[in-house]
Tab-separated table of C-alpha atoms in Angstrom:
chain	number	residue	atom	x	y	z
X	1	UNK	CA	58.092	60.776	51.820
X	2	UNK	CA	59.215	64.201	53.641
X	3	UNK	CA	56.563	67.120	52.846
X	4	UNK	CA	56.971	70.854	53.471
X	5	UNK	CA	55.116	72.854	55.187
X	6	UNK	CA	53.571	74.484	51.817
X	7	UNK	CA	53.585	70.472	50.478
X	8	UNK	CA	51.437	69.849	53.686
X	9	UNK	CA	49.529	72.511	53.395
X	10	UNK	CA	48.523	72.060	49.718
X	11	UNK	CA	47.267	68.242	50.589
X	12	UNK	CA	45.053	69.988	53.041
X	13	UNK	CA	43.490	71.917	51.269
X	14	UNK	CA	43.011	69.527	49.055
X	15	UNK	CA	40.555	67.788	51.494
X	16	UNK	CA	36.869	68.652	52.477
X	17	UNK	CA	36.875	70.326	55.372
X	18	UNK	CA	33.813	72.253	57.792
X	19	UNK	CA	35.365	75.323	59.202
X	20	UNK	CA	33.822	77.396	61.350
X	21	UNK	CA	32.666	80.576	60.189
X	22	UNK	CA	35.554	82.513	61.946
X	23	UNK	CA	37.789	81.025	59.946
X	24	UNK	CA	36.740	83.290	56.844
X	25	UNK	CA	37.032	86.598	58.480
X	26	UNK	CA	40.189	85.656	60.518
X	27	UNK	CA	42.638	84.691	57.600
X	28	UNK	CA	41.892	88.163	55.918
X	29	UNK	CA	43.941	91.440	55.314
X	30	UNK	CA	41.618	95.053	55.473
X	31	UNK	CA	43.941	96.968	53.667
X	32	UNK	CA	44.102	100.826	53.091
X	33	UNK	CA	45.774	103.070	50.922
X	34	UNK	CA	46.573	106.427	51.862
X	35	UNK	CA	46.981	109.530	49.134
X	36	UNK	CA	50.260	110.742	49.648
X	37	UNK	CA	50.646	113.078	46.148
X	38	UNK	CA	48.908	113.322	43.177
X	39	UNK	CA	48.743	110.307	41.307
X	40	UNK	CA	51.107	108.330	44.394
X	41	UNK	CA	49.494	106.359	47.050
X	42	UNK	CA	51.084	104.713	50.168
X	43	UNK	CA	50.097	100.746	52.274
X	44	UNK	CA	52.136	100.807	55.109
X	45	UNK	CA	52.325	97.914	57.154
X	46	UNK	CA	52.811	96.951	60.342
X	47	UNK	CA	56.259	97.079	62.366
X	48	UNK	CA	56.253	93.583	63.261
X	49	UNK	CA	57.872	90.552	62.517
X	50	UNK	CA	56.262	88.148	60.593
X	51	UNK	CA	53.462	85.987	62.578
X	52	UNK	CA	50.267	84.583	62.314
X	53	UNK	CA	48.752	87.552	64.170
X	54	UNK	CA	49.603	89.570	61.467
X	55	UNK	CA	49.187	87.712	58.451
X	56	UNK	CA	52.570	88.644	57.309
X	57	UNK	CA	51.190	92.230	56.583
X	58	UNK	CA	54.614	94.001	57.821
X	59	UNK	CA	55.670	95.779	54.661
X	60	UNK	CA	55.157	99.354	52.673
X	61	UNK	CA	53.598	99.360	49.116
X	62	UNK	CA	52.988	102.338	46.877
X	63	UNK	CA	51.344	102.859	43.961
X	64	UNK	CA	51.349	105.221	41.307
X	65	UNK	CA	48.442	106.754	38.134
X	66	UNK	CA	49.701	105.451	34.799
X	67	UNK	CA	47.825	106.228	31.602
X	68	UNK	CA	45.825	102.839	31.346
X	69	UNK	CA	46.038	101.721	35.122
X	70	UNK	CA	47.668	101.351	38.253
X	71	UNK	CA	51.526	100.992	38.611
X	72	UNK	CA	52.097	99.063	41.969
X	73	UNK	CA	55.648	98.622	43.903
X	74	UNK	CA	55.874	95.272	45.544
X	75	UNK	CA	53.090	93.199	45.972
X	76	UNK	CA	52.990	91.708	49.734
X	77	UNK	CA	53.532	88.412	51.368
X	78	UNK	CA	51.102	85.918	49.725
X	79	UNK	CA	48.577	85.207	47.198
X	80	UNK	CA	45.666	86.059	49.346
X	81	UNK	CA	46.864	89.173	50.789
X	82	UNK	CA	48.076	90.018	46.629
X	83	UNK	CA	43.856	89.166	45.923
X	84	UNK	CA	43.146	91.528	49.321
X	85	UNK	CA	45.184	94.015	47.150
X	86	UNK	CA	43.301	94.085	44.019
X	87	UNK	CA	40.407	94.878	45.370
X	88	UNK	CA	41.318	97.401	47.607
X	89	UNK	CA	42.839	99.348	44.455
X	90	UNK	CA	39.845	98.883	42.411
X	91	UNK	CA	38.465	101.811	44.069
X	92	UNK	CA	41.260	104.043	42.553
X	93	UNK	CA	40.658	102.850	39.309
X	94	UNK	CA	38.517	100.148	37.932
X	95	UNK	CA	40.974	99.316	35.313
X	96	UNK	CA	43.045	97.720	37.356
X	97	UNK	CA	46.650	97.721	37.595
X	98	UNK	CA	48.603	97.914	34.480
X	99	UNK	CA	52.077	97.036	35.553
X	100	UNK	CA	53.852	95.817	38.610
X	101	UNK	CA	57.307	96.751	40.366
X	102	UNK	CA	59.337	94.256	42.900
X	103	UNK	CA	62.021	95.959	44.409
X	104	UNK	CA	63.978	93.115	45.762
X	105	UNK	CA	64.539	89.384	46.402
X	106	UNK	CA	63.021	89.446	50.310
X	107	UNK	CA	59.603	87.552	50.456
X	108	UNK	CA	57.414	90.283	51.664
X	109	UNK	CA	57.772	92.173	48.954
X	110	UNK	CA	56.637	90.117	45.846
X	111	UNK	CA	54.657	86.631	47.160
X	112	UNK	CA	51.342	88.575	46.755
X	113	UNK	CA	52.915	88.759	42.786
X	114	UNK	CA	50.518	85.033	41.923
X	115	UNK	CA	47.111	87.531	42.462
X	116	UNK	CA	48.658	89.467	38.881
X	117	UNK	CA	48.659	87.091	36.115
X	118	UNK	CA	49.026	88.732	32.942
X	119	UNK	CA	50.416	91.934	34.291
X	120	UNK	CA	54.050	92.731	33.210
X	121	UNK	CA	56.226	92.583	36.346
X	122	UNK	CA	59.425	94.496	36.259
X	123	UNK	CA	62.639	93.813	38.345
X	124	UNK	CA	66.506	94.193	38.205
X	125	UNK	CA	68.006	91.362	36.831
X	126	UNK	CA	70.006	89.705	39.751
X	127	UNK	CA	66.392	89.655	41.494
X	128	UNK	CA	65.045	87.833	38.946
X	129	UNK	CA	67.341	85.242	39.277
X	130	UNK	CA	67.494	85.044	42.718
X	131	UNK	CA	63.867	84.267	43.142
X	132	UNK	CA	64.509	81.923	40.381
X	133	UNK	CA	67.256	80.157	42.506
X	134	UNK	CA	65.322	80.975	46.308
X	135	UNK	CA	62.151	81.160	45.922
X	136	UNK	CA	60.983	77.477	46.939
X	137	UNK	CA	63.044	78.286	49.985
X	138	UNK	CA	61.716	81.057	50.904
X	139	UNK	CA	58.460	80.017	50.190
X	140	UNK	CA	58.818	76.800	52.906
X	141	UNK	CA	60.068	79.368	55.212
X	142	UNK	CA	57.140	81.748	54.451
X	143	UNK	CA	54.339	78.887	55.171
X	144	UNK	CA	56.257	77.835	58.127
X	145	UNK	CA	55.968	81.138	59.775
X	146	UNK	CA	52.342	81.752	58.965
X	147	UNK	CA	50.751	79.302	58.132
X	148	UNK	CA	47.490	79.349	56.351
X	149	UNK	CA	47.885	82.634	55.588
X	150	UNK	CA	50.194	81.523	52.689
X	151	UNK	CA	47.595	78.543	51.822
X	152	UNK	CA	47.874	78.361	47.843
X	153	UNK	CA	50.955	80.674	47.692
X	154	UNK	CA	52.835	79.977	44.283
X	155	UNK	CA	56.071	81.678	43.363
X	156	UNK	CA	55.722	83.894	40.505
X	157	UNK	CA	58.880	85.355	39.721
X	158	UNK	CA	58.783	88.870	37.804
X	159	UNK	CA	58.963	88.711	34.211
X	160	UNK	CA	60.373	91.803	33.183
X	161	UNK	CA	64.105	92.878	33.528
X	162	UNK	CA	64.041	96.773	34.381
X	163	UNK	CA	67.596	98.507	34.850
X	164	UNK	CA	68.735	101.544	35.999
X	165	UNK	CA	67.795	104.825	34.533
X	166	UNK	CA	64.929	107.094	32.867
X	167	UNK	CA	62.153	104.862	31.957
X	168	UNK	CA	58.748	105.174	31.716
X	169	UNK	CA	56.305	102.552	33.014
X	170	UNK	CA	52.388	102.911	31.933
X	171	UNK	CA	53.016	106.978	30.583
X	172	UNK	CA	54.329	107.466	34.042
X	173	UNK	CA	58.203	109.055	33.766
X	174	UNK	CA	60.528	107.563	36.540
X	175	UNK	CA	63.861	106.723	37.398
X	176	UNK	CA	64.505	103.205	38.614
X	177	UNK	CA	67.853	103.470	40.687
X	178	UNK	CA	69.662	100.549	40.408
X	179	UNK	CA	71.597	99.865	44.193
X	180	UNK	CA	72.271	97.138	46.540
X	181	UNK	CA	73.565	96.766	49.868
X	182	UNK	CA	69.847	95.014	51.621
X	183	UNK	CA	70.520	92.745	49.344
X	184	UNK	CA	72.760	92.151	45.544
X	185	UNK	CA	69.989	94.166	44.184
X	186	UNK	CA	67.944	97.173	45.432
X	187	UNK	CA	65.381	98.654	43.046
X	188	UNK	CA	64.435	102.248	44.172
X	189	UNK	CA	61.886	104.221	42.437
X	190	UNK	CA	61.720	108.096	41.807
X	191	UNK	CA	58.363	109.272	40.321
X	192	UNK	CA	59.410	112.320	38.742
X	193	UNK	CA	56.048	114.308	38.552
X	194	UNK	CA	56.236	114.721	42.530
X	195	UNK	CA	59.582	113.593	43.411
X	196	UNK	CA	58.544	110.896	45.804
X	197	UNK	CA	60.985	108.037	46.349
X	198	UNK	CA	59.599	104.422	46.627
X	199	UNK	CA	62.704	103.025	48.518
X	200	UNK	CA	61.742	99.494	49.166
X	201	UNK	CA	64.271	98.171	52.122
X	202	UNK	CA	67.095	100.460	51.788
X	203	UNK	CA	64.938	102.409	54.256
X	204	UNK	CA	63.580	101.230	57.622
X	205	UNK	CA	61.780	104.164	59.389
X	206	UNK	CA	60.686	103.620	63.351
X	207	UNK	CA	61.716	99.787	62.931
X	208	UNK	CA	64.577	98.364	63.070
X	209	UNK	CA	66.240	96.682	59.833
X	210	UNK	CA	66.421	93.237	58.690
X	211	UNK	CA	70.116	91.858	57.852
X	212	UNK	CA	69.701	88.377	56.034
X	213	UNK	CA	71.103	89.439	52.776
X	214	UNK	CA	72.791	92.627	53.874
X	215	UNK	CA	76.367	93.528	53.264
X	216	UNK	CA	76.629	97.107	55.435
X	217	UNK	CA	79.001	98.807	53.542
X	218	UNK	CA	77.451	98.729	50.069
X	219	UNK	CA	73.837	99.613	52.144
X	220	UNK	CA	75.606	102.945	53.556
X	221	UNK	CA	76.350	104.009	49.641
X	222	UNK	CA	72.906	102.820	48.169
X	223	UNK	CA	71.863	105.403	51.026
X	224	UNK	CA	73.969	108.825	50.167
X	225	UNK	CA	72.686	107.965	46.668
X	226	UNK	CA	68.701	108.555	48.049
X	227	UNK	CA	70.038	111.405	50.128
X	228	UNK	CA	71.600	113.124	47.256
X	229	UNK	CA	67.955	112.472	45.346
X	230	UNK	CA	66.470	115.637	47.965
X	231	UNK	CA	63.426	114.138	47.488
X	232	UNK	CA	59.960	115.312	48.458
X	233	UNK	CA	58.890	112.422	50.242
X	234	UNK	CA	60.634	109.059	50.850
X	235	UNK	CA	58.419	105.961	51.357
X	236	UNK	CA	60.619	103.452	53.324
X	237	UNK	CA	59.835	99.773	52.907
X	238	UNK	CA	58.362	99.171	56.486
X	239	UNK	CA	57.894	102.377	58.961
X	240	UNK	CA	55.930	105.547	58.468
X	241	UNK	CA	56.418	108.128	55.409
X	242	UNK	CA	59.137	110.596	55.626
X	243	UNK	CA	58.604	114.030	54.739
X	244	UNK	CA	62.065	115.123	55.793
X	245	UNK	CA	64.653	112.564	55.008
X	246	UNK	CA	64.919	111.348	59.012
X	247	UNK	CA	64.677	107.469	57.337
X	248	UNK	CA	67.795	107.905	55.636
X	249	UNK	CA	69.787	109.598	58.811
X	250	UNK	CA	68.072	106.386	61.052
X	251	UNK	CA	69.059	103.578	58.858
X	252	UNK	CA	72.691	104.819	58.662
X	253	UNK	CA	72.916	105.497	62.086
X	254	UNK	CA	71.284	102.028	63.155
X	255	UNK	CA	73.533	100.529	60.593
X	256	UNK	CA	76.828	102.359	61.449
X	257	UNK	CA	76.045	101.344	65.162
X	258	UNK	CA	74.910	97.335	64.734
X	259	UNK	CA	78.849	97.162	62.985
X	260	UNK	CA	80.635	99.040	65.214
X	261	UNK	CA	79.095	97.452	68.067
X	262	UNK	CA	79.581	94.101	66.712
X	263	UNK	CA	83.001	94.606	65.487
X	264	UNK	CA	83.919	95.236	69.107
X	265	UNK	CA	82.218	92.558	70.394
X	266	UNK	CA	84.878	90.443	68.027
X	267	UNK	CA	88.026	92.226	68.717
X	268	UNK	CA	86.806	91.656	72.398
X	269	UNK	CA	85.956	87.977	72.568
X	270	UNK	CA	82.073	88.054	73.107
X	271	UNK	CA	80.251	85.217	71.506
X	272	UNK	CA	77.529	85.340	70.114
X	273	UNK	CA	75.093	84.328	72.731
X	274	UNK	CA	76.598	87.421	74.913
X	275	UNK	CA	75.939	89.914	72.807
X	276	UNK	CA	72.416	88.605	71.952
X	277	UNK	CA	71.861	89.514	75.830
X	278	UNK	CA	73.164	93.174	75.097
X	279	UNK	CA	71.206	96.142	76.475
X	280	UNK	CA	70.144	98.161	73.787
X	281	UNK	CA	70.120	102.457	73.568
X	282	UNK	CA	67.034	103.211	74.331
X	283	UNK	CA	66.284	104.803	70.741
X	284	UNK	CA	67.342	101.288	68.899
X	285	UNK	CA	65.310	99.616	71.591
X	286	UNK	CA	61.632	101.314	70.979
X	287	UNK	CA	62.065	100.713	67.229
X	288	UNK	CA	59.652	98.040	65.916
X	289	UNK	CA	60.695	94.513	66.093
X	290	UNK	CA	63.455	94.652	68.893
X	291	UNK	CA	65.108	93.140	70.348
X	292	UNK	CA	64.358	90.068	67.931
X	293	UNK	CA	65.938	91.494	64.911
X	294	UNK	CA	69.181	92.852	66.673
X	295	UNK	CA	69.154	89.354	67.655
X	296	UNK	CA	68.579	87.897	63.935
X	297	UNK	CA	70.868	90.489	62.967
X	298	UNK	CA	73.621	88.858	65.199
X	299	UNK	CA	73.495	85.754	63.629
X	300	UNK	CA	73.090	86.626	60.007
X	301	UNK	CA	76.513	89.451	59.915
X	302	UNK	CA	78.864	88.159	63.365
X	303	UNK	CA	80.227	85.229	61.713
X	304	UNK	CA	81.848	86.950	58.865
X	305	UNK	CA	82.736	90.007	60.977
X	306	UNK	CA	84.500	87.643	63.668
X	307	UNK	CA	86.394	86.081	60.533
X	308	UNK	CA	87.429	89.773	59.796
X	309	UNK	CA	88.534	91.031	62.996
X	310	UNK	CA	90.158	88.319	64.638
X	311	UNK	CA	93.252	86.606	63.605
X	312	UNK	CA	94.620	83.259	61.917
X	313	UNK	CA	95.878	81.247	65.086
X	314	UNK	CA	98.096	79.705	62.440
């Protein structure tokens, strides 16, 4: 019989085991949340990759006052850092939270989703199905990379379609824009009693953005739609807040340069292996995460873009 990681890690657990004491306080998140208007708060995480260091703790949440509770935006990487959650947002209000937002399919962003049973969990439709489809995937990926930090991780996919438009969620009037371009589907949130814009990852902000899922072009519209929003604030889904709209002008430069520069590396003959080795500018290099995810992002978009720029022998 083959086992997963999360397969092996579940029969574990399922043993008696003496741990040391250490082991309590060391596979645990201290989360804070940060007032950032009235009625909005902000988690931001840390701009890292994932690793057992870190617990996985790498990504932006934000949460907003409904009438009966708390209206959170993603939900974090696992079950315990989702139970880490609820209690830090008991102190804002004891009743809890009242309804739940993913903004896309990447696992950062809704794993912590098992610690809300009950709670109605809104996304766009194509990420509903694509945890549907991925999420057992993702999940073995997930425990591989940190380990017991994801120990009784389920995947609870959202249970709510949302779409784009005016909506209200918990007596709280927003607009849930409906892009893409991170991935098929990019929820973005504009709370409309302060104008603050809950981006999720169609804005990286001081790191440098992931490209699994990403198709470039369709990102660079998805971000002249937040630009035209003039928002107050802009909460990115991994970097600092943005008071001034600099998140929007960094991801499209970042993006505009990773294709250009691998474009050329196609029409040139480079391989893939060479331009892993490239020196970076120095302002794409001290953005969290590098090298690694220029590297990542290398192999996830070259292929396709040395299909397009090179041609048929025959």
């Amino acid at each position: 019989m083959t086992l997963s990681r999360r397969g092996a890690l579940g029969l574990i657990g399922a043993a008696p085991l003496i741990r040391p004491a250490v082991a309590k306080t060391r596979f645990a998140y201290a989360l804070s949340l940060t007032a950032i208007a009235d009625g909005v708060w902000m988690l931001e995480g840390a701009t890292e990759y994932f690793s057992e260091t870190n617990g996985g703790a790498i990504v932006n949440l934000a949460v907003l006052q409904g009438a009966t509770g708390l209206i959170l935006v993603d939900t974090g990487p696992s079950l315990k850092y989702g139970q880490a959650l609820l209690s830090a947002l008991s102190t804002l209000d004891p009743r809890g939270v009242s309804a739940v937002v993913n903004t896309h399919i990447h696992p950062d962003h809704f794993f912590g989703n098992q610690a809300f049973a009950g709670v109605p969990i809104y996304a766009l439709d194509k990420t509903i199905a694509g945890v549907r489809r991925d999420g057992d995937a993702l999940s073995d990926n997930m425990y591989r990379l940190l380990g017991d930090w994801m120990r009784g991780t389920e995947v609870v996919a959202p249970n709510r379609v949302i779409a784009g438009g005016e909506t209200v969620l918990d007596g709280r009037p927003v607009r849930i824009l409906a892009l893409d371009g991170h991935t098929d589907a990019d929820l973005a949130v504009l709370d409309s009693r302060t104008g603050t814009v809950i981006a999720g990852d169609l804005l990286f902000y001081d790191r440098a953005p992931t490209t699994p899922s990403a198709d470039i072009r369709r990102w660079q519209v998805a971000l002249t739609v937040l630009e035209d929003l003039r928002a107050a604030r802009l909460v990115p889904g991994h970097g600092p807040l943005d008071l001034t709209g600099a998140s929007i002008a960094q991801t499209r430069d970042y993006l505009t340069w990773l294709d250009t520069t691998l474009r050329r590396a196609a029409r040139s003959g480079q391989t893939m292996v060479e331009i892993m080795d490239f020196d970076l500018p120095a302002k794409y290099a001290a953005m969290g995460a590098q090298p690694e995810e220029f590297r990542r992002s290398v192999s996830h978009l070259f292929p396709a873009i040395e299909v397009e720029e090179l041609p048929r022998a025959n």
